[in-house]
XYZ file of N, CA, C and O in Angstrom:
636
model
N -18.807 -87.539 89.656
C -18.426 -87.321 88.290
C -17.404 -86.147 88.250
O -17.847 -85.144 88.969
N -16.594 -86.260 87.427
C -15.699 -85.254 87.063
C -16.138 -84.351 86.282
O -16.219 -84.684 84.776
N -16.437 -82.898 86.410
C -16.876 -82.242 85.455
C -15.924 -81.962 84.345
O -16.084 -81.522 82.932
N -14.598 -81.815 84.680
C -13.426 -81.858 83.808
C -13.461 -83.288 82.372
O -13.072 -82.628 81.597
N -13.881 -84.010 82.758
C -14.151 -85.426 81.838
C -15.008 -84.854 80.863
O -14.789 -84.841 79.776
N -16.304 -84.320 81.140
C -17.039 -83.357 80.408
C -16.680 -82.516 79.378
O -16.736 -82.338 78.336
N -15.876 -81.423 80.012
C -15.254 -80.542 79.266
C -14.141 -80.909 78.252
O -14.298 -80.457 77.407
N -13.654 -81.878 78.548
C -12.518 -82.579 77.628
C -13.514 -83.159 76.437
O -13.082 -83.109 75.218
N -14.646 -83.729 76.632
C -15.338 -84.167 75.855
C -16.188 -83.026 74.889
O -15.993 -83.082 73.739
N -16.084 -81.908 75.424
C -16.748 -80.689 74.713
C -15.583 -80.238 73.700
O -15.846 -79.919 72.726
N -14.280 -80.140 74.257
C -13.069 -79.627 73.553
C -12.989 -80.470 72.059
O -12.716 -79.946 71.131
N -12.996 -81.766 72.335
C -12.984 -82.780 70.910
C -13.913 -82.700 69.959
O -13.825 -82.518 69.118
N -15.380 -82.558 70.584
C -16.514 -82.904 70.002
C -17.212 -81.848 69.756
O -18.023 -81.668 68.736
N -17.212 -80.777 70.546
C -18.429 -79.676 70.661
C -19.806 -80.562 70.928
O -20.770 -80.084 70.310
N -19.737 -81.334 71.624
C -21.006 -82.532 72.067
C -21.682 -81.521 72.977
O -21.655 -81.348 74.292
N -23.310 -81.322 72.808
C -24.216 -80.503 73.513
C -24.636 -81.451 74.753
O -24.583 -80.865 76.062
N -24.575 -82.752 74.494
C -24.798 -83.555 75.776
C -23.670 -83.408 76.627
O -23.953 -83.495 78.179
N -22.499 -83.350 76.221
C -21.411 -83.262 77.023
C -21.332 -81.802 78.091
O -21.000 -81.884 79.037
N -22.050 -81.012 77.578
C -22.074 -79.304 77.660
C -23.230 -79.829 79.394
O -22.711 -79.136 80.085
N -24.087 -80.205 78.913
C -25.307 -80.442 79.749
C -24.573 -81.230 81.097
O -24.986 -80.935 82.180
N -24.070 -82.151 80.709
C -23.583 -83.268 81.973
C -22.491 -82.305 82.559
O -22.590 -82.554 83.930
N -21.700 -81.590 82.006
C -20.801 -80.809 82.793
C -21.342 -79.973 83.682
O -21.077 -79.372 84.744
N -22.054 -79.026 83.052
C -23.163 -77.821 83.722
C -23.909 -78.755 85.091
O -23.681 -77.831 86.162
N -24.339 -79.772 85.049
C -24.736 -80.477 86.169
C -24.018 -80.443 87.342
O -24.204 -80.513 88.271
N -22.732 -81.134 86.775
C -21.786 -81.350 87.887
C -21.136 -80.285 88.475
O -20.972 -80.044 89.740
N -21.066 -78.928 87.608
C -20.808 -77.713 88.197
C -21.630 -77.028 88.954
O -21.427 -76.903 90.042
N -22.975 -77.414 88.676
C -24.106 -76.599 89.687
C -23.984 -77.616 90.899
O -24.265 -76.802 92.028
N -23.880 -78.832 90.863
C -23.784 -79.839 92.367
C -22.526 -79.291 93.222
O -22.824 -79.559 94.395
N -21.693 -78.750 92.529
C -20.206 -78.818 93.190
C -19.885 -76.860 93.582
O -19.374 -76.779 92.290
N -20.073 -76.717 94.811
C -19.816 -75.525 94.737
C -18.307 -74.990 94.781
O -17.484 -75.821 95.179
N -18.132 -73.851 94.367
C -16.496 -73.758 94.130
C -15.704 -74.038 93.106
O -14.628 -73.896 92.958
N -16.700 -74.372 91.962
C -16.142 -74.563 90.749
C -16.299 -73.425 89.618
O -16.481 -73.465 88.396
N -15.986 -72.398 90.366
C -16.338 -71.128 89.336
C -15.221 -71.023 88.282
O -15.655 -70.913 87.084
N -14.052 -71.489 88.492
C -12.923 -71.578 87.121
C -13.630 -72.433 86.099
O -13.320 -72.374 85.174
N -14.248 -73.525 86.467
C -14.691 -74.306 85.934
C -15.848 -74.303 84.959
O -16.118 -74.228 83.753
N -16.633 -73.335 85.439
C -17.773 -72.668 84.751
C -17.327 -71.826 84.086
O -17.957 -71.858 82.746
N -16.523 -70.936 84.315
C -15.854 -69.992 83.325
C -15.309 -70.781 81.959
O -15.467 -70.142 80.903
N -14.592 -71.676 82.326
C -13.843 -72.586 81.270
C -15.074 -73.384 80.238
O -14.847 -72.964 79.031
N -16.033 -73.833 80.789
C -17.165 -74.459 80.082
C -17.913 -73.187 79.368
O -18.096 -73.451 78.161
N -18.162 -72.040 79.781
C -18.823 -71.014 78.851
C -17.745 -70.445 77.875
O -18.394 -69.953 76.769
N -16.725 -70.446 78.202
C -15.633 -70.052 77.041
C -15.367 -71.046 75.952
O -15.534 -70.794 74.639
N -15.609 -72.392 76.466
C -15.838 -73.449 74.963
C -16.845 -73.382 74.405
O -16.918 -73.242 73.099
N -17.801 -72.869 74.810
C -19.214 -72.849 74.305
C -19.306 -71.823 73.360
O -19.736 -71.303 72.227
N -18.530 -70.490 73.850
C -18.595 -69.535 73.202
C -17.791 -69.576 71.847
O -18.042 -68.978 70.834
N -16.464 -70.226 72.165
C -15.388 -70.469 70.852
C -16.335 -71.300 69.856
O -15.848 -70.857 68.736
N -16.805 -72.324 70.319
C -17.271 -73.204 69.413
C -18.491 -72.986 68.740
O -18.584 -73.301 67.637
N -19.391 -72.438 69.495
C -20.590 -72.412 68.958
C -21.271 -70.918 68.770
O -22.059 -70.650 68.447
N -20.261 -69.894 69.397
C -20.640 -68.488 69.394
C -21.614 -68.287 70.185
O -22.483 -67.440 69.732
N -21.877 -69.003 71.271
C -23.158 -68.959 72.184
C -22.936 -68.283 73.582
O -21.540 -68.571 74.157
N -23.669 -67.612 74.237
C -23.561 -67.480 75.316
C -24.572 -68.271 76.344
O -25.826 -67.671 76.027
N -24.370 -69.099 77.047
C -25.396 -69.757 77.772
C -24.700 -70.187 79.056
O -23.946 -70.761 79.369
N -25.340 -69.373 80.167
C -24.762 -69.313 81.319
C -25.176 -70.507 82.322
O -25.817 -71.143 81.982
N -24.103 -70.611 83.143
C -24.605 -72.044 83.970
C -25.551 -71.347 85.523
O -24.651 -71.079 86.344
N -26.471 -71.524 85.376
C -27.444 -71.053 86.165
C -28.479 -72.047 86.554
O -28.858 -72.569 85.385
N -29.101 -71.966 87.607
C -29.951 -73.341 88.138
C -31.204 -72.712 87.503
O -32.099 -73.367 87.072
N -31.480 -71.018 87.220
C -32.839 -70.868 86.884
C -32.963 -71.269 85.430
O -33.976 -71.169 84.374
N -31.907 -71.745 84.489
C -32.015 -72.055 83.312
C -31.970 -73.676 83.030
O -30.803 -74.481 82.901
N -33.005 -74.171 82.837
C -33.073 -75.599 82.620
C -32.842 -76.189 81.442
O -32.668 -75.371 80.276
N -32.082 -77.271 81.488
C -31.836 -78.055 80.135
C -32.878 -77.779 78.931
O -33.619 -78.258 79.482
N -32.264 -77.438 77.837
C -33.263 -77.301 76.700
C -32.962 -78.204 75.446
O -31.322 -78.384 75.287
N -33.507 -78.391 74.562
C -33.206 -79.218 73.545
C -32.769 -78.148 72.242
O -33.004 -77.220 72.211
N -31.803 -78.630 71.835
C -31.273 -77.715 70.846
C -31.076 -78.526 69.181
O -30.016 -79.045 69.070
N -31.965 -78.629 68.625
C -31.946 -79.499 67.456
C -30.675 -78.937 66.242
O -30.341 -80.072 65.480
N -30.463 -77.938 66.458
C -29.272 -77.596 65.532
C -27.993 -77.133 66.308
O -27.222 -76.461 65.588
N -27.820 -77.939 67.657
C -26.652 -77.358 68.376
C -26.747 -75.575 68.931
O -27.640 -75.164 68.874
N -26.033 -75.435 69.740
C -25.938 -74.096 70.454
C -25.618 -72.870 69.492
O -25.874 -71.844 69.942
N -25.312 -73.203 68.217
C -24.908 -72.026 67.330
C -25.756 -70.697 67.510
O -26.918 -70.642 66.991
N -24.998 -69.800 68.290
C -25.549 -68.556 68.021
C -26.826 -68.027 69.192
O -27.298 -67.009 68.985
N -26.818 -68.924 69.941
C -27.924 -68.878 71.004
C -27.283 -67.998 71.998
O -25.926 -68.089 72.537
N -28.140 -66.849 72.634
C -27.342 -66.051 73.556
C -28.491 -66.116 74.754
O -29.676 -65.696 74.318
N -28.386 -66.259 75.819
C -29.149 -66.155 76.779
C -28.325 -65.480 78.091
O -27.732 -65.686 78.566
N -29.423 -64.440 78.373
C -29.084 -63.440 79.589
C -28.723 -64.074 81.149
O -29.620 -65.053 81.339
N -27.838 -63.542 81.672
C -27.477 -63.905 83.155
C -28.750 -64.019 83.972
O -28.679 -64.663 84.897
N -29.586 -63.126 83.749
C -30.631 -63.004 84.465
C -32.298 -63.653 84.037
O -33.116 -63.756 84.440
N -32.129 -64.409 82.656
C -33.145 -65.048 82.229
C -33.463 -66.167 82.826
O -32.685 -66.864 83.719
N -34.708 -66.809 82.839
C -35.336 -68.197 83.099
C -35.868 -68.860 82.352
O -36.616 -68.248 81.258
N -35.509 -70.200 82.071
C -35.983 -70.933 80.807
C -36.607 -72.237 81.541
O -35.837 -72.651 82.320
N -37.810 -72.596 81.392
C -38.397 -73.672 81.906
C -38.109 -74.927 81.449
O -37.181 -74.878 80.595
N -38.793 -75.915 81.948
C -38.205 -77.567 81.407
C -39.031 -77.628 80.216
O -40.119 -77.209 79.574
N -38.562 -78.577 79.617
C -38.800 -79.203 78.269
C -38.947 -78.410 76.911
O -39.621 -78.408 76.048
N -38.087 -77.281 77.110
C -38.135 -76.294 76.126
C -37.215 -76.547 74.931
O -36.043 -77.393 74.855
N -37.512 -76.378 73.491
C -36.565 -76.378 72.424
C -36.341 -74.849 72.099
O -37.151 -74.210 71.651
N -34.837 -74.715 71.835
C -34.377 -73.600 71.135
C -33.574 -73.928 70.089
O -32.867 -74.617 70.090
N -34.005 -73.019 69.147
C -32.944 -73.163 67.690
C -31.954 -72.176 67.579
O -31.958 -71.574 68.531
N -31.401 -72.329 66.152
C -30.225 -71.507 66.250
C -30.541 -70.124 66.321
O -31.417 -69.525 66.030
N -29.488 -69.139 66.671
C -29.625 -67.762 66.520
C -30.689 -67.203 67.163
O -31.168 -66.050 66.975
N -30.984 -67.933 68.587
C -31.736 -67.121 69.544
C -31.378 -66.125 70.333
O -30.462 -66.505 71.064
N -31.995 -65.154 70.720
C -31.621 -64.322 71.698
C -32.329 -64.047 72.785
O -33.764 -63.891 72.543
N -32.266 -64.592 74.132
C -33.224 -64.200 75.028
C -32.451 -63.537 76.111
O -31.674 -63.626 76.786
N -32.721 -61.984 75.929
C -31.866 -61.100 76.454
C -32.399 -59.903 77.344
O -33.727 -59.681 77.212
N -31.843 -59.471 78.253
C -32.030 -58.189 79.009
C -32.176 -57.419 78.598
O -31.568 -56.794 77.438
N -32.888 -56.171 79.014
C -33.181 -54.728 78.595
C -33.113 -53.705 79.813
O -34.316 -53.828 80.671
N -31.951 -53.120 79.756
C -31.697 -52.006 81.142
C -31.903 -50.890 80.514
O -31.373 -50.218 81.091
N -32.205 -50.418 79.316
C -32.222 -49.112 78.742
C -33.084 -48.033 79.557
O -34.308 -48.800 80.000
N -32.798 -47.039 79.663
C -33.724 -46.123 80.368
C -35.197 -45.953 79.793
O -35.232 -46.144 78.436
N -36.091 -45.821 80.500
C -37.633 -45.673 80.008
C -38.184 -47.103 79.292
O -38.946 -47.047 78.558
N -37.226 -48.449 79.379
C -37.862 -49.360 78.923
C -38.578 -50.254 79.845
O -38.270 -49.992 81.086
N -38.965 -51.346 79.727
C -39.564 -52.377 80.513
C -38.237 -52.986 80.907
O -38.088 -54.202 80.534
N -37.335 -52.786 81.765
C -36.259 -52.923 82.150
C -36.441 -54.884 82.537
O -37.286 -54.926 83.218
N -35.398 -55.336 82.786
C -35.237 -57.043 83.297
C -34.955 -57.940 82.251
O -34.679 -57.468 81.049
N -35.304 -58.973 82.579
C -34.671 -60.229 81.763
C -36.100 -61.252 81.533
O -36.744 -61.104 82.163
N -36.074 -62.040 80.385
C -37.248 -62.717 80.287
C -37.287 -63.934 81.005
O -36.251 -64.505 81.545
N -38.611 -64.502 81.220
C -38.747 -65.719 81.779
C -39.488 -66.424 80.687
O -40.731 -66.045 80.301
N -39.176 -67.729 80.444
C -39.639 -68.395 79.400
C -40.546 -69.655 80.593
O -39.705 -70.260 81.036
N -41.642 -69.859 80.194
C -42.467 -71.178 80.798
C -41.961 -72.716 80.268
O -40.838 -72.866 79.333
N -42.789 -73.484 80.590
C -42.134 -74.764 80.404
C -42.795 -75.347 79.138
O -43.872 -74.550 78.462
N -42.175 -76.041 78.652
C -42.568 -76.796 76.899
C -42.878 -75.899 75.893
O -43.865 -75.953 75.238
N -41.745 -74.806 75.838
C -41.789 -73.672 74.918
C -40.975 -73.883 73.497
O -40.040 -74.747 74.166
N -41.320 -73.496 72.399
C -40.497 -73.935 71.472
C -40.317 -72.376 70.791
O -41.121 -71.790 70.637
N -39.005 -72.154 70.725
C -38.427 -70.958 69.842
C -37.886 -71.003 68.744
O -36.714 -71.485 68.661
N -38.470 -70.527 67.764
C -37.920 -71.016 66.434
C -36.483 -70.027 65.992
O -36.042 -68.811 66.697
N -35.811 -70.390 65.208
C -34.680 -70.146 64.608
C -34.646 -68.153 64.299
O -35.706 -67.808 63.949
N -33.702 -67.622 65.113
C -33.667 -66.207 65.007
C -34.629 -65.322 65.747
O -34.676 -64.408 65.623
N -35.288 -65.932 66.643
C -36.237 -65.302 67.342
C -35.661 -64.420 68.322
O -34.452 -65.009 68.882
N -36.090 -63.443 68.965
C -35.623 -62.457 69.778
C -36.509 -62.054 70.835
O -37.666 -61.804 70.670
N -36.414 -62.610 72.350
C -37.074 -62.030 73.323
C -36.386 -61.288 74.205
O -35.330 -61.386 74.762
N -36.891 -60.147 74.360
C -36.015 -59.028 74.957
C -36.682 -58.313 75.909
O -37.941 -57.874 76.209
N -35.944 -58.307 77.391
C -36.748 -57.432 78.255
C -37.277 -58.272 79.419
O -37.446 -59.290 79.512
N -38.185 -57.437 80.164
C -38.828 -58.071 81.332
C -40.273 -58.735 80.807
O -41.254 -58.150 80.963
N -40.107 -59.879 80.102
C -41.158 -60.345 79.384
C -41.627 -61.703 80.023
O -40.593 -62.487 80.469
N -42.860 -62.264 79.929
C -43.146 -63.556 80.552
C -43.330 -64.337 79.449
O -44.660 -63.739 78.945
N -43.264 -65.401 79.145
C -43.674 -66.486 78.013
C -44.261 -67.730 78.705
O -43.579 -67.924 79.393
N -45.365 -67.948 78.343
C -46.286 -68.737 79.236
C -45.756 -70.017 78.915
O -45.017 -70.256 78.096
N -46.453 -71.216 79.415
C -46.348 -72.705 79.021
C -46.868 -72.855 77.791
O -47.861 -72.236 77.260
N -46.127 -73.750 76.983
C -46.565 -74.192 75.890
C -47.030 -73.358 74.693
O -47.643 -73.300 73.828
N -45.861 -72.493 74.598
C -46.151 -71.281 73.911
C -45.017 -71.707 72.671
O -43.907 -72.380 72.727
N -45.119 -71.294 71.548
C -44.768 -71.610 70.223
C -44.305 -70.238 69.723
O -44.979 -69.104 69.565
N -42.782 -69.712 69.676
C -42.512 -68.693 68.657
C -42.173 -68.721 67.634
O -40.809 -69.791 67.649
N -42.429 -68.149 66.404
C -41.956 -68.529 65.108
C -40.518 -68.037 65.009
O -39.958 -67.221 65.610
N -39.998 -68.431 63.948
C -38.732 -68.017 63.332
C -38.697 -66.313 63.104
O -39.678 -66.139 62.558
N -37.523 -65.958 63.297
C -37.115 -64.455 63.628
C -38.145 -63.538 64.049
O -38.482 -62.368 64.133
N -39.176 -63.861 65.144
C -40.298 -63.392 65.635
C -39.458 -62.436 66.730
O -38.502 -62.834 67.325
N -39.847 -61.595 67.190
C -39.465 -60.410 68.070
C -40.551 -60.144 69.185
O -41.837 -59.808 68.916
N -40.171 -60.724 70.446
C -41.483 -60.497 71.642
C -40.537 -59.696 72.547
O -39.575 -59.831 73.144
N -41.626 -58.781 72.771
C -41.295 -57.620 73.922
C -42.176 -57.240 74.561
O -42.502 -56.396 75.729
N -43.535 -58.239 74.491
C -44.758 -57.875 75.766
C -45.035 -59.602 75.881
O -44.430 -60.396 75.135
N -45.432 -59.644 77.101
C -46.181 -60.753 77.672
C -46.739 -61.838 76.711
O -47.528 -61.233 76.110
N -46.643 -63.026 76.812
C -47.214 -63.745 75.899
C -47.953 -64.808 76.819
O -47.274 -65.692 77.713
N -49.510 -64.984 77.033
C -50.160 -66.180 77.434
C -49.883 -67.534 77.311
O -49.250 -67.828 76.369
N -50.277 -68.527 77.983
C -50.035 -69.954 77.747
C -50.752 -70.212 76.477
O -51.741 -69.552 76.214
N -50.337 -71.512 76.025
C -50.665 -72.004 74.646
C -50.888 -70.984 73.630
O -52.112 -71.315 72.977
N -50.089 -70.115 73.268
C -50.363 -69.219 72.227
C -49.128 -69.419 71.053
O -47.947 -70.299 71.565
N -49.245 -68.962 69.974
C -48.419 -69.240 69.116
C -48.203 -67.416 68.598
O -49.035 -66.868 68.472
N -46.752 -67.301 68.403
C -46.083 -65.707 68.292
C -45.431 -65.894 66.583
O -44.308 -66.579 66.458
N -46.236 -65.190 65.970
C -45.384 -64.925 64.564
C -45.258 -63.459 63.924
O -45.975 -62.605 64.405
N -44.194 -63.252 63.118
C -44.147 -62.095 62.539
C -44.925 -62.127 61.551
O -45.701 -62.730 60.747
N -45.273 -60.607 61.131
C -46.058 -60.412 59.861
C -45.550 -60.984 58.586
O -44.057 -61.367 58.326
N -46.154 -61.135 57.843
C -45.553 -61.769 56.402
C -44.674 -60.801 55.821
O -45.075 -59.719 55.505
N -43.696 -61.335 55.220
C -42.566 -60.403 54.494
C -43.548 -59.570 53.566
O -44.386 -60.479 52.477
N -43.313 -58.525 53.015
C -43.826 -57.927 51.795
C -42.954 -57.464 50.686
O -41.639 -57.405 50.995
N -43.421 -57.585 49.275
C -42.214 -57.451 48.218
C -42.663 -56.198 47.632
O -43.659 -55.553 47.494
N -41.381 -55.105 47.727
C -41.556 -53.813 47.387
C -41.009 -53.884 45.753
O -39.862 -54.406 45.525
N -41.947 -53.430 44.698
C -41.441 -53.743 43.291
C -41.050 -51.774 42.709
O -41.740 -51.329 43.031
N -40.239 -52.225 42.496
C -39.212 -51.073 41.976
C -39.376 -50.747 40.398
O -39.248 -51.758 39.778
N -40.204 -49.624 40.041
C -40.506 -49.361 38.719
C -39.145 -49.496 37.676
O -39.046 -49.929 36.534
N -37.906 -48.997 38.168
C -36.715 -49.146 37.334
C -35.751 -49.904 38.047
O -35.676 -50.151 39.329
N -34.770 -50.343 37.346
C -33.512 -51.192 37.994
C -32.511 -50.270 38.742
O -32.511 -49.266 38.825
N -32.018 -50.961 39.582
C -31.044 -50.238 40.572
C -29.874 -50.362 40.023
O -29.312 -50.850 39.278
N -29.470 -48.646 40.199
C -28.164 -48.394 39.477
C -26.939 -48.658 40.536
O -27.147 -48.327 41.637
């Protein structure tokens, strides 16, 4: 198959399936670096997303498209994952930090707006709630959620 065919489909429709098909063709064909860059540019422009074309990132479901999803070049994403919009799976190379990139296990669900940062390992069958921030390892079969929001009552009106 010609990856350019899928890239053209992406241009017209912003089709997530076309992205995955083009990606598979590019990964099978060494020397397609220019097409890889082109595909990434289309995704960035249409969805505001950064999804690298790497063997370590398995195809994942995106119920709301790729909108705002960012995945580090060094991250790993297992099979059967679901990633919602505005998710960051990012590296952290700051001094005195737990440097590196996340490794996401198989069959994980990552809720909208979640952030997984640094050299953390997320086990298999993990659910990460919306807007959760993960900076520590998560064992298999767990759910990660943030604290309940709190309401701060002011005595007088805002001026």
